[in-house]
Coordinates of C-alpha atoms in Angstrom, one line a residue:
M1048 CA 156.6 139.1 121.9
P1049 CA 156.5 135.7 120.1
L1050 CA 156.5 135.8 116.3
A1051 CA 153.3 133.7 116.2
M1052 CA 151.4 136.4 118.2
N1053 CA 152.8 139.2 116.1
Q1054 CA 151.6 137.5 113.0
Q1055 CA 148.1 136.7 114.5
R1056 CA 147.5 140.2 115.6
Q1057 CA 149.0 141.6 112.3
Q1058 CA 146.5 139.6 110.4
E1059 CA 143.7 140.8 112.5
Y1060 CA 144.8 144.5 111.8
F1061 CA 144.7 143.6 108.1
N1062 CA 141.3 142.0 108.3
L1063 CA 140.0 145.1 110.1
I1064 CA 141.5 147.4 107.4
Q1065 CA 139.8 145.4 104.7
S1066 CA 136.5 145.6 106.5
L1067 CA 136.8 149.3 106.8
L1068 CA 137.6 149.7 103.1
N1069 CA 134.5 147.8 102.3
C1070 CA 132.3 150.0 104.3
R1071 CA 129.9 152.1 102.3
S1072 CA 128.9 154.8 104.8
H1073 CA 130.3 156.5 107.9
D1074 CA 127.8 154.8 110.1
E1075 CA 129.0 151.5 108.8
I1076 CA 132.6 152.4 109.5
L1077 CA 131.7 153.4 113.3
K1078 CA 129.8 150.0 113.7
T1079 CA 132.9 148.2 112.4
L1080 CA 135.2 150.0 114.7
E1081 CA 132.8 149.4 117.6
A1082 CA 132.8 145.6 116.9
S1083 CA 136.6 145.5 116.9
Q1084 CA 137.5 148.2 119.3
E1085 CA 140.1 146.0 121.1
L1086 CA 142.1 146.1 117.9
V1087 CA 142.1 150.0 117.6
D1088 CA 145.5 151.0 119.1
F1089 CA 148.9 152.2 118.1
G1090 CA 149.8 148.9 116.4
F1091 CA 146.7 149.2 114.3
L1092 CA 147.6 152.8 113.4
Q1093 CA 151.1 151.7 112.3
T1094 CA 149.6 149.0 110.2
L1095 CA 147.2 151.3 108.6
E1096 CA 149.9 153.7 107.6
A1097 CA 152.2 150.9 106.2
K1098 CA 149.1 149.7 104.2
G1099 CA 148.6 153.1 102.9
A1100 CA 152.1 153.3 101.7
M1101 CA 151.8 149.9 100.2
F1102 CA 148.8 151.0 98.3
S1103 CA 150.6 154.0 97.0
Q1104 CA 153.5 151.9 95.7
Q1105 CA 150.9 149.8 93.8
G1106 CA 149.3 152.9 92.3
D1107 CA 146.1 152.7 94.1
E1108 CA 145.8 156.3 95.2
N1109 CA 142.2 156.2 96.3
K1110 CA 142.9 153.5 98.9
A1111 CA 146.3 155.1 99.8
N1112 CA 144.5 158.5 100.4
W1113 CA 141.7 156.9 102.4
C1114 CA 144.4 155.2 104.7
Q1115 CA 146.3 158.5 105.1
R1116 CA 143.2 160.5 106.0
F1117 CA 141.7 157.9 108.3
G1118 CA 145.2 157.5 110.0
M1119 CA 145.4 161.2 110.7
Q1120 CA 141.9 161.2 112.2
L1121 CA 142.7 158.1 114.2
R1122 CA 146.0 159.6 115.6
E1123 CA 144.1 162.7 116.6
T1124 CA 141.3 160.7 118.2
L1125 CA 143.6 158.4 120.2
N1126 CA 145.7 161.4 121.1
L1127 CA 148.9 159.5 120.4
D1128 CA 151.2 162.5 119.8
T1129 CA 150.3 164.8 122.7
T1130 CA 148.9 165.0 126.1
L1131 CA 146.4 167.8 126.8
N1132 CA 147.9 170.9 128.5
L1133 CA 145.2 172.5 130.7
E1134 CA 147.1 175.8 130.2
S1135 CA 145.9 175.7 126.6
L1136 CA 142.3 176.2 127.9
S1137 CA 140.9 179.4 128.9
K1138 CA 140.0 180.0 132.7
E1139 CA 136.3 180.2 131.6
K1140 CA 136.5 176.8 129.9
I1141 CA 138.2 175.2 132.8
Q1142 CA 135.7 176.7 135.2
A1143 CA 132.8 175.3 133.0
Y1144 CA 134.4 171.8 133.3
L1145 CA 134.8 172.1 137.1
Q1146 CA 131.2 173.3 137.6
F1147 CA 129.9 170.4 135.5
L1148 CA 132.1 167.9 137.4
I1149 CA 130.9 169.1 140.8
E1150 CA 127.4 169.0 139.5
V1151 CA 127.6 165.5 138.2
L1152 CA 129.4 164.3 141.4
Q1153 CA 126.6 166.0 143.5
A1154 CA 124.0 164.2 141.5
T1155 CA 125.8 160.9 141.8
K1156 CA 126.0 161.3 145.6
E1157 CA 122.4 162.5 146.1
S1158 CA 121.0 159.7 143.8
N1159 CA 123.3 157.0 145.1
G1160 CA 124.5 156.5 141.5
D1161 CA 121.1 156.2 140.0
R1162 CA 121.5 156.1 136.2
Q1163 CA 118.2 157.6 135.5
V1164 CA 119.4 160.8 137.3
V1165 CA 123.1 160.8 136.3
Y1166 CA 122.8 159.7 132.7
P1167 CA 120.6 162.6 131.5
L1168 CA 123.0 165.1 133.0
L1169 CA 125.9 163.3 131.0
A1170 CA 123.8 163.3 127.8
N1171 CA 123.1 167.0 128.1
N1172 CA 127.0 167.7 128.4
T1173 CA 128.5 165.2 126.0
D1174 CA 130.7 168.1 124.9
K1175 CA 132.5 168.0 128.1
L1176 CA 133.0 164.3 128.2
D1177 CA 136.6 164.5 126.8
E1178 CA 140.2 164.4 127.8
A1179 CA 140.0 167.8 129.4
L1180 CA 137.4 166.3 131.9
A1181 CA 139.8 163.3 132.7
V1182 CA 142.8 165.7 133.4
I1183 CA 140.6 168.1 135.5
L1184 CA 139.1 165.2 137.4
H1185 CA 142.5 163.8 138.2
R1186 CA 144.0 167.1 139.2
W1187 CA 140.9 168.5 141.2
G1188 CA 140.2 165.2 142.8
I1189 CA 143.8 164.6 144.2
N1190 CA 144.1 168.2 145.4
T1191 CA 140.6 168.0 147.0
L1192 CA 141.1 164.6 148.7
R1193 CA 144.5 165.5 149.9
N1194 CA 143.2 168.6 151.8
A1195 CA 139.9 167.1 153.1
E1196 CA 139.2 165.6 156.4
A1197 CA 139.4 161.8 156.6
D1198 CA 135.6 161.1 156.6
V1199 CA 135.0 163.7 153.8
A1200 CA 137.8 162.2 151.7
E1201 CA 136.4 158.7 152.2
S1202 CA 132.9 159.8 151.2
L1203 CA 134.1 161.8 148.2
A1204 CA 136.3 158.8 147.0
A1205 CA 133.3 156.5 147.1
V1206 CA 131.2 159.0 145.0
I1207 CA 134.1 159.4 142.4
G1208 CA 134.4 155.6 142.3
I1209 CA 130.5 155.3 141.6
F1210 CA 130.7 158.1 139.0
S1211 CA 133.7 156.4 137.3
S1212 CA 131.7 153.1 137.0
L1213 CA 128.7 155.1 135.6
I1214 CA 130.7 156.9 132.9
E1215 CA 132.6 153.7 132.0
Q1216 CA 129.3 152.2 131.0
F1217 CA 127.7 155.4 129.6
P1218 CA 126.5 154.5 126.0
L1219 CA 126.8 158.1 124.6
G1220 CA 129.6 160.4 123.8
N1221 CA 133.1 159.3 122.8
K1222 CA 133.8 155.9 124.4
I1223 CA 137.5 156.5 124.3
S1224 CA 137.1 159.7 126.4
N1225 CA 134.6 158.0 128.7
M1226 CA 137.2 155.3 129.4
E1227 CA 139.9 157.9 130.2
V1228 CA 137.6 159.7 132.6
A1229 CA 136.8 156.4 134.3
I1230 CA 140.5 155.7 134.7
S1231 CA 141.2 159.0 136.2
G1232 CA 138.3 158.6 138.7
Y1233 CA 139.5 155.3 139.8
E1234 CA 143.0 156.4 140.2
V1235 CA 141.9 159.4 142.3
A1236 CA 139.8 157.1 144.5
L1237 CA 142.9 154.9 145.1
T1238 CA 144.7 157.9 146.7
V1239 CA 142.2 157.4 149.6
Y1240 CA 141.4 153.6 149.3
T1241 CA 144.7 152.1 150.3
Q1242 CA 145.1 148.4 150.9
Q1243 CA 145.9 149.0 154.6
A1244 CA 143.0 151.4 155.5
F1245 CA 140.3 150.2 153.1
P1246 CA 141.2 146.8 151.9
E1247 CA 137.8 145.8 150.3
A1248 CA 137.3 149.1 148.6
W1249 CA 140.9 149.1 147.5
A1250 CA 140.4 145.6 145.9
A1251 CA 137.1 146.6 144.2
T1252 CA 138.6 149.7 142.7
Q1253 CA 141.7 147.8 141.5
N1254 CA 139.4 145.2 139.8
N1255 CA 137.3 148.0 138.2
L1256 CA 140.5 149.8 137.0
A1257 CA 141.7 146.5 135.6
T1258 CA 138.4 146.0 133.7
V1259 CA 138.8 149.5 132.0
Y1260 CA 142.4 148.9 131.1
S1261 CA 141.6 145.5 129.5
K1262 CA 139.3 147.2 127.0
R1263 CA 141.0 150.6 126.8
I1264 CA 141.2 151.9 123.3
K1265 CA 143.8 154.7 123.8
G1266 CA 147.4 153.9 124.2
D1267 CA 149.4 150.7 123.4
R1268 CA 147.2 147.5 123.8
A1269 CA 150.1 145.4 125.2
E1270 CA 150.8 148.0 127.9
N1271 CA 147.1 148.3 128.7
L1272 CA 146.8 144.6 129.2
E1273 CA 149.9 144.6 131.4
R1274 CA 148.3 147.3 133.6
A1275 CA 145.1 145.2 133.7
I1276 CA 146.9 142.1 134.8
S1277 CA 148.7 144.0 137.4
C1278 CA 145.5 145.5 138.9
Y1279 CA 143.7 142.1 138.9
Q1280 CA 146.6 140.6 140.8
K1281 CA 146.5 143.4 143.4
A1282 CA 142.8 142.8 143.8
L1283 CA 143.5 139.1 144.5
E1284 CA 145.8 140.1 147.5
V1285 CA 142.5 140.9 149.3
Y1286 CA 140.1 138.7 147.4
S1287 CA 141.3 135.4 148.9
L1288 CA 139.4 132.2 148.1
E1289 CA 138.7 131.8 151.8
E1290 CA 137.4 135.4 152.8
F1291 CA 135.8 136.5 149.4
P1292 CA 135.2 133.3 147.3
Q1293 CA 132.9 135.0 144.9
N1294 CA 134.9 138.1 144.3
C1295 CA 138.0 135.8 144.0
A1296 CA 136.3 133.7 141.4
T1297 CA 135.2 136.7 139.4
T1298 CA 138.6 138.2 139.4
Q1299 CA 140.3 135.1 138.7
N1300 CA 138.0 134.6 135.6
N1301 CA 138.8 138.2 134.4
L1302 CA 142.6 137.6 135.0
A1303 CA 142.4 134.5 132.9
M1304 CA 140.8 136.4 130.0
A1305 CA 143.5 139.0 130.3
Y1306 CA 146.2 136.4 130.2
S1307 CA 144.6 134.7 127.2
N1308 CA 144.7 138.0 125.3
R1309 CA 148.1 139.0 126.5
I1310 CA 150.5 140.2 123.8
R1311 CA 153.8 140.3 125.8
G1312 CA 155.6 137.2 127.2
D1313 CA 155.5 133.8 125.8
I1314 CA 152.2 132.7 124.4
A1315 CA 152.4 129.1 125.9
E1316 CA 153.2 130.5 129.3
N1317 CA 150.3 133.0 129.0
L1318 CA 147.9 130.2 128.2
E1319 CA 149.1 128.2 131.2
W1320 CA 148.5 131.2 133.5
A1321 CA 145.0 131.6 131.9
I1322 CA 144.2 127.8 132.5
S1323 CA 145.4 128.1 136.1
C1324 CA 143.2 131.1 136.7
Y1325 CA 140.1 129.5 135.2
Q1326 CA 140.8 126.4 137.4
N1327 CA 141.0 128.6 140.5
A1328 CA 137.6 130.2 139.5
L1329 CA 136.1 126.7 139.2
K1330 CA 136.9 126.1 142.8
V1331 CA 134.1 128.5 143.6
Y1332 CA 132.0 128.2 140.4
T1333 CA 130.8 124.6 140.9
F1334 CA 128.1 123.1 138.8
K1335 CA 125.8 122.7 141.7
S1336 CA 126.2 126.2 143.2
F1337 CA 126.8 128.4 140.1
P1338 CA 125.8 126.5 137.1
Q1339 CA 125.9 129.4 134.6
D1340 CA 129.2 130.7 135.9
W1341 CA 130.6 127.2 135.9
A1342 CA 129.5 126.6 132.2
G1343 CA 130.9 130.0 131.2
T1344 CA 134.2 129.3 132.8

């Protein structure tokens, strides 16, 4: 990673820490984090802990203690140290998650993904919208799809994909956990949606997965962006300019944004890739046909 990019992001971390220190209430802290969620990653945690050590050396124990407490909470929230072990949950607890998962997938299927039907069910079960649900969805989904008949597997994969999109955009609960559930769902759907058998569904799911990775809070920001870029590139293997011009333009536009935010690689080269992708999008987004998209691009 170039030094300039390191310094730029480091300064953004410092600015966010200062903004948090200036907050006067818990709600204000949450709003500040929400506005800068793309910065809340392992690098930010490391900077926060280093800043706390610096405050301690300067004799400012109040700020040093705040950084330490907040860092511990953030480390737990991002789950940076451990991965959930389902064996640590009771059978009754796991069964409750499974029942809820099946119920919400059934509601998604019967309502064809109607938010007015699915969202109240999610709102009443925000205590289950966590990492355990993401792990259980991944494990249950893969096992179920593996043993299902082809038509049943295809139908269930579609439902899981719709549910993943719904929970990704769900405004309540823990947004970090909601994203992890969505990622699990899209990954499960891709065990059925192969490029050979279901090229359009495969490309759409890759595009959705890329979108979540591009704004993912948990994990390393640089790695998340690499995964997003990879998924967008896969989607473009199907979304050609000739066969799917609008999908191609949208994906090229998203890929351009990912490259412009990329942390790894050479900054100049990343910007050249971003420019190229935007130019590809403009082959479809003409001023005459798509004036708003043209202007945005």
